[in-house]
Amino acid sequence: MAPPPGAGKRVKGVQITRPFIYGTTARPFDEKTNPKPAGVPDDHTHSWTVFVKGVDDTDITYWLRRVQFKLHESIPNHVRVVEAEPGKPFEVHETGWGEFEITLKLYYVSESSEKPQTLYQFLRLHPYGRTEEEKEAMRLQQSGEVISWVYEEQIFNEPYEPFYEILTSGALPPPNAPKGKGKAQFEQRRTEGGVLERSALIPLHNRPGQPFSRETEQLEVKKLKEATAKVQKMAAEMAEQLRKKEERLRELKAEAGVGTA
């Protein structure tokens, strides 16, 4: 397939990754902490937001130009399109009473010449988890907010030359990029070919409102390793039990003379 006009050639053998977050945040209406605005229907119980943004609120509009949010058809103007504004997340604010699946369609900057990507996110209005303890922990940690966030990494395989330049030419962070320890930063580094590359980093540690970090990643890796070890131990125990049962079965058969001449 020929590249789109003006797209140039693809940069062979190159893969560039950009992290981002998408999801929903909901809060129940409360007279003190979250009063219901005038004009909101009586049966609406929560205010909520669906969004796409950078990790630690870093700017992602240099590669993402538009997000289409398709809400439940019962909501007026249920298809919302949010255009890029540097330094701001792509988000829609609404109120309601029910949970449903939201379709998110990501449109990249025109220089990418890439097709839009579709994601799906379920709106959560109520605490969820495997146990009541997990639900309560979520409720306490988020001060009544119910978050349903997904960490994602956008992978651009062999991007077209103009888009590659956008992704790699900006060695310095944009003016609104956060600075300081623990913040997501842009770094300068040389690739093997000597090209200066811009890369969004993930924070080293968690902080309030920002649950995704290298610390979180390491905790998840630890959980996976512990779960793997537990499964392997269980499998070994079951194999040993099976071996003993088969051995006992052979003994019983021998005692009963089954299988002997």
mmCIF file of N, CA, C and O in Angstrom, residues 96-171:
data_model
loop_
_atom_site.group_PDB
_atom_site.id
_atom_site.type_symbol
_atom_site.label_atom_id
_atom_site.label_comp_id
_atom_site.label_asym_id
_atom_site.label_seq_id
_atom_site.Cartn_x
_atom_site.Cartn_y
_atom_site.Cartn_z
ATOM 1 N N GLY A 96 -25.104 11.478 36.018
ATOM 2 C CA GLY A 96 -25.984 10.364 35.677
ATOM 3 C C GLY A 96 -26.243 9.462 36.856
ATOM 4 O O GLY A 96 -25.862 9.760 37.992
ATOM 5 N N TRP A 97 -26.864 8.335 36.551
ATOM 6 C CA TRP A 97 -27.189 7.368 37.607
ATOM 7 C C TRP A 97 -26.768 5.946 37.248
ATOM 8 O O TRP A 97 -26.717 5.067 38.106
ATOM 9 N N GLY A 98 -26.453 5.689 35.971
ATOM 10 C CA GLY A 98 -26.166 4.321 35.545
ATOM 11 C C GLY A 98 -24.771 4.152 34.986
ATOM 12 O O GLY A 98 -24.118 5.108 34.554
ATOM 13 N N GLU A 99 -24.316 2.907 35.003
ATOM 14 C CA GLU A 99 -23.009 2.547 34.471
ATOM 15 C C GLU A 99 -23.171 1.981 33.058
ATOM 16 O O GLU A 99 -24.156 1.287 32.773
ATOM 17 N N PHE A 100 -22.206 2.254 32.202
ATOM 18 C CA PHE A 100 -22.273 1.779 30.821
ATOM 19 C C PHE A 100 -20.896 1.833 30.193
ATOM 20 O O PHE A 100 -19.955 2.405 30.757
ATOM 21 N N GLU A 101 -20.764 1.246 29.013
ATOM 22 C CA GLU A 101 -19.493 1.232 28.294
ATOM 23 C C GLU A 101 -19.372 2.473 27.420
ATOM 24 O O GLU A 101 -20.310 2.847 26.719
ATOM 25 N N ILE A 102 -18.210 3.098 27.466
ATOM 26 C CA ILE A 102 -17.916 4.281 26.660
ATOM 27 C C ILE A 102 -16.899 3.901 25.590
ATOM 28 O O ILE A 102 -15.918 3.204 25.871
ATOM 29 N N THR A 103 -17.144 4.344 24.372
ATOM 30 C CA THR A 103 -16.207 4.105 23.274
ATOM 31 C C THR A 103 -15.352 5.349 23.070
ATOM 32 O O THR A 103 -15.881 6.452 22.936
ATOM 33 N N LEU A 104 -14.041 5.169 23.074
ATOM 34 C CA LEU A 104 -13.111 6.266 22.863
ATOM 35 C C LEU A 104 -12.372 6.038 21.548
ATOM 36 O O LEU A 104 -11.833 4.957 21.313
ATOM 37 N N LYS A 105 -12.354 7.048 20.708
ATOM 38 C CA LYS A 105 -11.660 6.938 19.432
ATOM 39 C C LYS A 105 -10.552 7.982 19.391
ATOM 40 O O LYS A 105 -10.822 9.186 19.501
ATOM 41 N N LEU A 106 -9.311 7.516 19.270
ATOM 42 C CA LEU A 106 -8.143 8.390 19.308
ATOM 43 C C LEU A 106 -7.687 8.726 17.895
ATOM 44 O O LEU A 106 -7.434 7.827 17.083
ATOM 45 N N TYR A 107 -7.581 10.034 17.621
ATOM 46 C CA TYR A 107 -7.099 10.506 16.326
ATOM 47 C C TYR A 107 -5.724 11.145 16.520
ATOM 48 O O TYR A 107 -5.564 12.068 17.320
ATOM 49 N N TYR A 108 -4.756 10.666 15.776
ATOM 50 C CA TYR A 108 -3.395 11.167 15.911
ATOM 51 C C TYR A 108 -3.201 12.413 15.054
ATOM 52 O O TYR A 108 -4.006 12.716 14.174
ATOM 53 N N VAL A 109 -2.110 13.123 15.305
ATOM 54 C CA VAL A 109 -1.825 14.317 14.507
ATOM 55 C C VAL A 109 -1.692 13.918 13.045
ATOM 56 O O VAL A 109 -1.305 12.789 12.726
ATOM 57 N N SER A 110 -2.013 14.850 12.157
ATOM 58 C CA SER A 110 -2.070 14.529 10.730
ATOM 59 C C SER A 110 -0.745 14.023 10.181
ATOM 60 O O SER A 110 -0.716 13.205 9.256
ATOM 61 N N GLU A 111 0.370 14.495 10.754
ATOM 62 C CA GLU A 111 1.683 14.059 10.271
ATOM 63 C C GLU A 111 1.914 12.562 10.470
ATOM 64 O O GLU A 111 2.781 11.970 9.832
ATOM 65 N N SER A 112 1.159 11.948 11.372
ATOM 66 C CA SER A 112 1.352 10.521 11.637
ATOM 67 C C SER A 112 0.864 9.654 10.487
ATOM 68 O O SER A 112 1.388 8.568 10.249
ATOM 69 N N SER A 113 -0.181 10.127 9.784
ATOM 70 C CA SER A 113 -0.806 9.345 8.702
ATOM 71 C C SER A 113 -1.267 7.972 9.198
ATOM 72 O O SER A 113 -1.324 7.008 8.428
ATOM 73 N N GLU A 114 -1.565 7.886 10.499
ATOM 74 C CA GLU A 114 -2.024 6.632 11.081
ATOM 75 C C GLU A 114 -3.537 6.653 11.255
ATOM 76 O O GLU A 114 -4.142 7.710 11.458
ATOM 77 N N LYS A 115 -4.157 5.481 11.179
ATOM 78 C CA LYS A 115 -5.587 5.372 11.365
ATOM 79 C C LYS A 115 -5.945 5.548 12.845
ATOM 80 O O LYS A 115 -5.143 5.249 13.729
ATOM 81 N N PRO A 116 -7.173 6.006 13.125
ATOM 82 C CA PRO A 116 -7.588 6.163 14.526
ATOM 83 C C PRO A 116 -7.624 4.827 15.250
ATOM 84 O O PRO A 116 -7.782 3.767 14.634
ATOM 85 N N GLN A 117 -7.461 4.883 16.550
ATOM 86 C CA GLN A 117 -7.526 3.693 17.391
ATOM 87 C C GLN A 117 -8.761 3.782 18.278
ATOM 88 O O GLN A 117 -9.088 4.846 18.799
ATOM 89 N N THR A 118 -9.429 2.658 18.472
ATOM 90 C CA THR A 118 -10.633 2.620 19.304
ATOM 91 C C THR A 118 -10.354 1.883 20.608
ATOM 92 O O THR A 118 -9.782 0.791 20.605
ATOM 93 N N LEU A 119 -10.752 2.496 21.724
ATOM 94 C CA LEU A 119 -10.631 1.902 23.044
ATOM 95 C C LEU A 119 -12.013 1.844 23.688
ATOM 96 O O LEU A 119 -12.931 2.558 23.276
ATOM 97 N N TYR A 120 -12.148 1.017 24.695
ATOM 98 C CA TYR A 120 -13.428 0.880 25.394
ATOM 99 C C TYR A 120 -13.188 1.002 26.892
ATOM 100 O O TYR A 120 -12.237 0.433 27.434
ATOM 101 N N GLN A 121 -14.059 1.753 27.553
ATOM 102 C CA GLN A 121 -13.927 1.968 28.988
ATOM 103 C C GLN A 121 -15.302 1.895 29.645
ATOM 104 O O GLN A 121 -16.241 2.547 29.200
ATOM 105 N N PHE A 122 -15.408 1.106 30.712
ATOM 106 C CA PHE A 122 -16.670 0.980 31.427
ATOM 107 C C PHE A 122 -16.736 2.038 32.524
ATOM 108 O O PHE A 122 -15.819 2.168 33.331
ATOM 109 N N LEU A 123 -17.798 2.823 32.514
ATOM 110 C CA LEU A 123 -17.999 3.842 33.540
ATOM 111 C C LEU A 123 -18.368 3.178 34.857
ATOM 112 O O LEU A 123 -19.352 2.451 34.940
ATOM 113 N N ARG A 124 -17.576 3.443 35.897
ATOM 114 C CA ARG A 124 -17.830 2.899 37.226
ATOM 115 C C ARG A 124 -18.318 4.026 38.140
ATOM 116 O O ARG A 124 -17.617 5.017 38.339
ATOM 117 N N LEU A 125 -19.511 3.853 38.715
ATOM 118 C CA LEU A 125 -20.047 4.831 39.659
ATOM 119 C C LEU A 125 -19.935 4.360 41.097
ATOM 120 O O LEU A 125 -20.033 5.176 42.025
ATOM 121 N N HIS A 126 -19.745 3.061 41.291
ATOM 122 C CA HIS A 126 -19.747 2.491 42.639
ATOM 123 C C HIS A 126 -18.443 1.733 42.883
ATOM 124 O O HIS A 126 -17.855 1.172 41.961
ATOM 125 N N PRO A 127 -17.970 1.726 44.129
ATOM 126 C CA PRO A 127 -16.729 1.008 44.458
ATOM 127 C C PRO A 127 -16.816 -0.446 44.003
ATOM 128 O O PRO A 127 -17.862 -1.087 44.135
ATOM 129 N N TYR A 128 -15.729 -0.939 43.451
ATOM 130 C CA TYR A 128 -15.704 -2.307 42.950
ATOM 131 C C TYR A 128 -14.410 -2.972 43.372
ATOM 132 O O TYR A 128 -13.415 -2.318 43.667
ATOM 133 N N GLY A 129 -14.404 -4.268 43.419
ATOM 134 C CA GLY A 129 -13.228 -5.022 43.817
ATOM 135 C C GLY A 129 -13.634 -6.450 44.113
ATOM 136 O O GLY A 129 -14.822 -6.790 44.124
ATOM 137 N N ARG A 130 -12.655 -7.265 44.384
ATOM 138 C CA ARG A 130 -12.946 -8.679 44.645
ATOM 139 C C ARG A 130 -13.507 -8.895 46.044
ATOM 140 O O ARG A 130 -14.253 -9.843 46.281
ATOM 141 N N THR A 131 -13.144 -8.010 46.985
ATOM 142 C CA THR A 131 -13.594 -8.186 48.366
ATOM 143 C C THR A 131 -14.121 -6.860 48.899
ATOM 144 O O THR A 131 -13.853 -5.781 48.346
ATOM 145 N N GLU A 132 -14.871 -6.909 50.000
ATOM 146 C CA GLU A 132 -15.366 -5.696 50.631
ATOM 147 C C GLU A 132 -14.208 -4.844 51.143
ATOM 148 O O GLU A 132 -14.283 -3.617 51.155
ATOM 149 N N GLU A 133 -13.111 -5.500 51.574
ATOM 150 C CA GLU A 133 -11.952 -4.773 52.053
ATOM 151 C C GLU A 133 -11.344 -3.924 50.941
ATOM 152 O O GLU A 133 -10.964 -2.774 51.141
ATOM 153 N N GLU A 134 -11.259 -4.487 49.719
ATOM 154 C CA GLU A 134 -10.713 -3.739 48.594
ATOM 155 C C GLU A 134 -11.618 -2.570 48.236
ATOM 156 O O GLU A 134 -11.141 -1.479 47.920
ATOM 157 N N LYS A 135 -12.917 -2.788 48.289
ATOM 158 C CA LYS A 135 -13.855 -1.707 47.987
ATOM 159 C C LYS A 135 -13.724 -0.569 48.993
ATOM 160 O O LYS A 135 -13.731 0.604 48.632
ATOM 161 N N GLU A 136 -13.616 -0.924 50.264
ATOM 162 C CA GLU A 136 -13.489 0.086 51.306
ATOM 163 C C GLU A 136 -12.171 0.830 51.184
ATOM 164 O O GLU A 136 -12.110 2.052 51.375
ATOM 165 N N ALA A 137 -11.096 0.100 50.844
ATOM 166 C CA ALA A 137 -9.795 0.740 50.663
ATOM 167 C C ALA A 137 -9.851 1.757 49.529
ATOM 168 O O ALA A 137 -9.303 2.859 49.639
ATOM 169 N N MET A 138 -10.522 1.401 48.444
ATOM 170 C CA MET A 138 -10.664 2.326 47.328
ATOM 171 C C MET A 138 -11.440 3.567 47.765
ATOM 172 O O MET A 138 -11.084 4.699 47.450
ATOM 173 N N ARG A 139 -12.503 3.349 48.542
ATOM 174 C CA ARG A 139 -13.338 4.452 48.984
ATOM 175 C C ARG A 139 -12.531 5.421 49.864
ATOM 176 O O ARG A 139 -12.636 6.639 49.732
ATOM 177 N N LEU A 140 -11.706 4.883 50.746
ATOM 178 C CA LEU A 140 -10.925 5.718 51.653
ATOM 179 C C LEU A 140 -9.798 6.442 50.923
ATOM 180 O O LEU A 140 -9.556 7.622 51.147
ATOM 181 N N GLN A 141 -9.118 5.729 50.040
ATOM 182 C CA GLN A 141 -7.973 6.309 49.347
ATOM 183 C C GLN A 141 -8.389 7.445 48.418
ATOM 184 O O GLN A 141 -7.673 8.414 48.250
ATOM 185 N N GLN A 142 -9.548 7.338 47.842
ATOM 186 C CA GLN A 142 -9.959 8.326 46.852
ATOM 187 C C GLN A 142 -10.956 9.346 47.408
ATOM 188 O O GLN A 142 -11.551 10.104 46.657
ATOM 189 N N SER A 143 -11.158 9.356 48.718
ATOM 190 C CA SER A 143 -12.041 10.341 49.352
ATOM 191 C C SER A 143 -13.429 10.372 48.718
ATOM 192 O O SER A 143 -13.974 11.431 48.417
ATOM 193 N N GLY A 144 -13.985 9.201 48.535
ATOM 194 C CA GLY A 144 -15.322 9.118 47.970
ATOM 195 C C GLY A 144 -15.346 8.977 46.471
ATOM 196 O O GLY A 144 -16.377 8.623 45.892
ATOM 197 N N GLU A 145 -14.230 9.266 45.780
ATOM 198 C CA GLU A 145 -14.187 9.106 44.338
ATOM 199 C C GLU A 145 -14.053 7.634 43.970
ATOM 200 O O GLU A 145 -13.434 6.860 44.694
ATOM 201 N N VAL A 146 -14.650 7.268 42.861
ATOM 202 C CA VAL A 146 -14.487 5.926 42.322
ATOM 203 C C VAL A 146 -13.720 6.071 41.014
ATOM 204 O O VAL A 146 -14.214 6.675 40.059
ATOM 205 N N ILE A 147 -12.504 5.543 40.985
ATOM 206 C CA ILE A 147 -11.690 5.667 39.779
ATOM 207 C C ILE A 147 -11.613 4.326 39.057
ATOM 208 O O ILE A 147 -11.545 3.281 39.679
ATOM 209 N N SER A 148 -11.652 4.406 37.747
ATOM 210 C CA SER A 148 -11.467 3.241 36.891
ATOM 211 C C SER A 148 -10.526 3.686 35.779
ATOM 212 O O SER A 148 -10.957 4.169 34.732
ATOM 213 N N TRP A 149 -9.238 3.578 36.046
ATOM 214 C CA TRP A 149 -8.208 4.077 35.147
ATOM 215 C C TRP A 149 -7.406 2.934 34.551
ATOM 216 O O TRP A 149 -7.212 1.905 35.180
ATOM 217 N N VAL A 150 -6.944 3.152 33.331
ATOM 218 C CA VAL A 150 -6.134 2.157 32.629
ATOM 219 C C VAL A 150 -4.841 2.810 32.159
ATOM 220 O O VAL A 150 -4.866 3.874 31.531
ATOM 221 N N TYR A 151 -3.729 2.178 32.493
ATOM 222 C CA TYR A 151 -2.435 2.621 31.966
ATOM 223 C C TYR A 151 -2.228 1.958 30.611
ATOM 224 O O TYR A 151 -2.428 0.752 30.460
ATOM 225 N N GLU A 152 -1.829 2.737 29.634
ATOM 226 C CA GLU A 152 -1.642 2.208 28.283
ATOM 227 C C GLU A 152 -0.366 2.796 27.690
ATOM 228 O O GLU A 152 0.070 3.881 28.077
ATOM 229 N N GLU A 153 0.223 2.075 26.763
ATOM 230 C CA GLU A 153 1.379 2.581 26.040
ATOM 231 C C GLU A 153 1.072 2.560 24.548
ATOM 232 O O GLU A 153 0.765 1.506 23.990
ATOM 233 N N GLN A 154 1.118 3.738 23.941
ATOM 234 C CA GLN A 154 0.889 3.845 22.511
ATOM 235 C C GLN A 154 2.193 3.514 21.783
ATOM 236 O O GLN A 154 3.226 4.137 22.041
ATOM 237 N N ILE A 155 2.130 2.521 20.928
ATOM 238 C CA ILE A 155 3.322 2.093 20.193
ATOM 239 C C ILE A 155 3.198 2.529 18.733
ATOM 240 O O ILE A 155 2.218 2.194 18.058
ATOM 241 N N PHE A 156 4.171 3.276 18.273
ATOM 242 C CA PHE A 156 4.228 3.680 16.869
ATOM 243 C C PHE A 156 5.332 2.863 16.203
ATOM 244 O O PHE A 156 6.521 3.076 16.449
ATOM 245 N N ASN A 157 4.925 1.921 15.373
ATOM 246 C CA ASN A 157 5.869 1.063 14.673
ATOM 247 C C ASN A 157 6.259 1.690 13.336
ATOM 248 O O ASN A 157 5.394 2.003 12.516
ATOM 249 N N GLU A 158 7.554 1.874 13.155
ATOM 250 C CA GLU A 158 8.086 2.429 11.910
ATOM 251 C C GLU A 158 7.274 3.641 11.451
ATOM 252 O O GLU A 158 6.636 3.631 10.394
ATOM 253 N N PRO A 159 7.258 4.705 12.260
ATOM 254 C CA PRO A 159 6.470 5.895 11.902
ATOM 255 C C PRO A 159 6.980 6.547 10.616
ATOM 256 O O PRO A 159 8.142 6.384 10.237
ATOM 257 N N TYR A 160 6.093 7.286 9.954
ATOM 258 C CA TYR A 160 6.504 8.030 8.772
ATOM 259 C C TYR A 160 7.482 9.128 9.184
ATOM 260 O O TYR A 160 7.467 9.611 10.321
ATOM 261 N N GLU A 161 8.326 9.526 8.261
ATOM 262 C CA GLU A 161 9.409 10.460 8.567
ATOM 263 C C GLU A 161 8.943 11.761 9.225
ATOM 264 O O GLU A 161 9.524 12.181 10.242
ATOM 265 N N PRO A 162 7.894 12.449 8.701
ATOM 266 C CA PRO A 162 7.466 13.700 9.349
ATOM 267 C C PRO A 162 7.016 13.488 10.800
ATOM 268 O O PRO A 162 7.308 14.312 11.672
ATOM 269 N N PHE A 163 6.326 12.382 11.049
ATOM 270 C CA PHE A 163 5.860 12.092 12.406
ATOM 271 C C PHE A 163 7.031 11.703 13.295
ATOM 272 O O PHE A 163 7.091 12.075 14.475
ATOM 273 N N TYR A 164 7.977 10.988 12.745
ATOM 274 C CA TYR A 164 9.177 10.620 13.491
ATOM 275 C C TYR A 164 9.909 11.879 13.966
ATOM 276 O O TYR A 164 10.387 11.944 15.101
ATOM 277 N N GLU A 165 9.952 12.881 13.107
ATOM 278 C CA GLU A 165 10.600 14.139 13.475
ATOM 279 C C GLU A 165 9.867 14.801 14.637
ATOM 280 O O GLU A 165 10.488 15.346 15.554
ATOM 281 N N ILE A 166 8.534 14.761 14.620
ATOM 282 C CA ILE A 166 7.757 15.346 15.711
ATOM 283 C C ILE A 166 8.015 14.613 17.013
ATOM 284 O O ILE A 166 8.166 15.219 18.079
ATOM 285 N N LEU A 167 8.060 13.289 16.933
ATOM 286 C CA LEU A 167 8.249 12.485 18.147
ATOM 287 C C LEU A 167 9.650 12.620 18.725
ATOM 288 O O LEU A 167 9.841 12.447 19.934
ATOM 289 N N THR A 168 10.628 12.914 17.889
ATOM 290 C CA THR A 168 12.016 12.874 18.348
ATOM 291 C C THR A 168 12.740 14.204 18.336
ATOM 292 O O THR A 168 13.816 14.325 18.923
ATOM 293 N N SER A 169 12.194 15.218 17.691
ATOM 294 C CA SER A 169 12.959 16.464 17.529
ATOM 295 C C SER A 169 12.903 17.354 18.751
ATOM 296 O O SER A 169 13.812 18.130 18.997
ATOM 297 N N GLY A 170 11.841 17.291 19.528
ATOM 298 C CA GLY A 170 11.700 18.189 20.674
ATOM 299 C C GLY A 170 12.508 17.701 21.850
ATOM 300 O O GLY A 170 12.002 17.004 22.718
ATOM 301 N N ALA A 171 13.765 18.078 21.930
ATOM 302 C CA ALA A 171 14.606 17.612 23.025
ATOM 303 C C ALA A 171 14.208 18.246 24.345
ATOM 304 O O ALA A 171 14.324 17.648 25.401
#
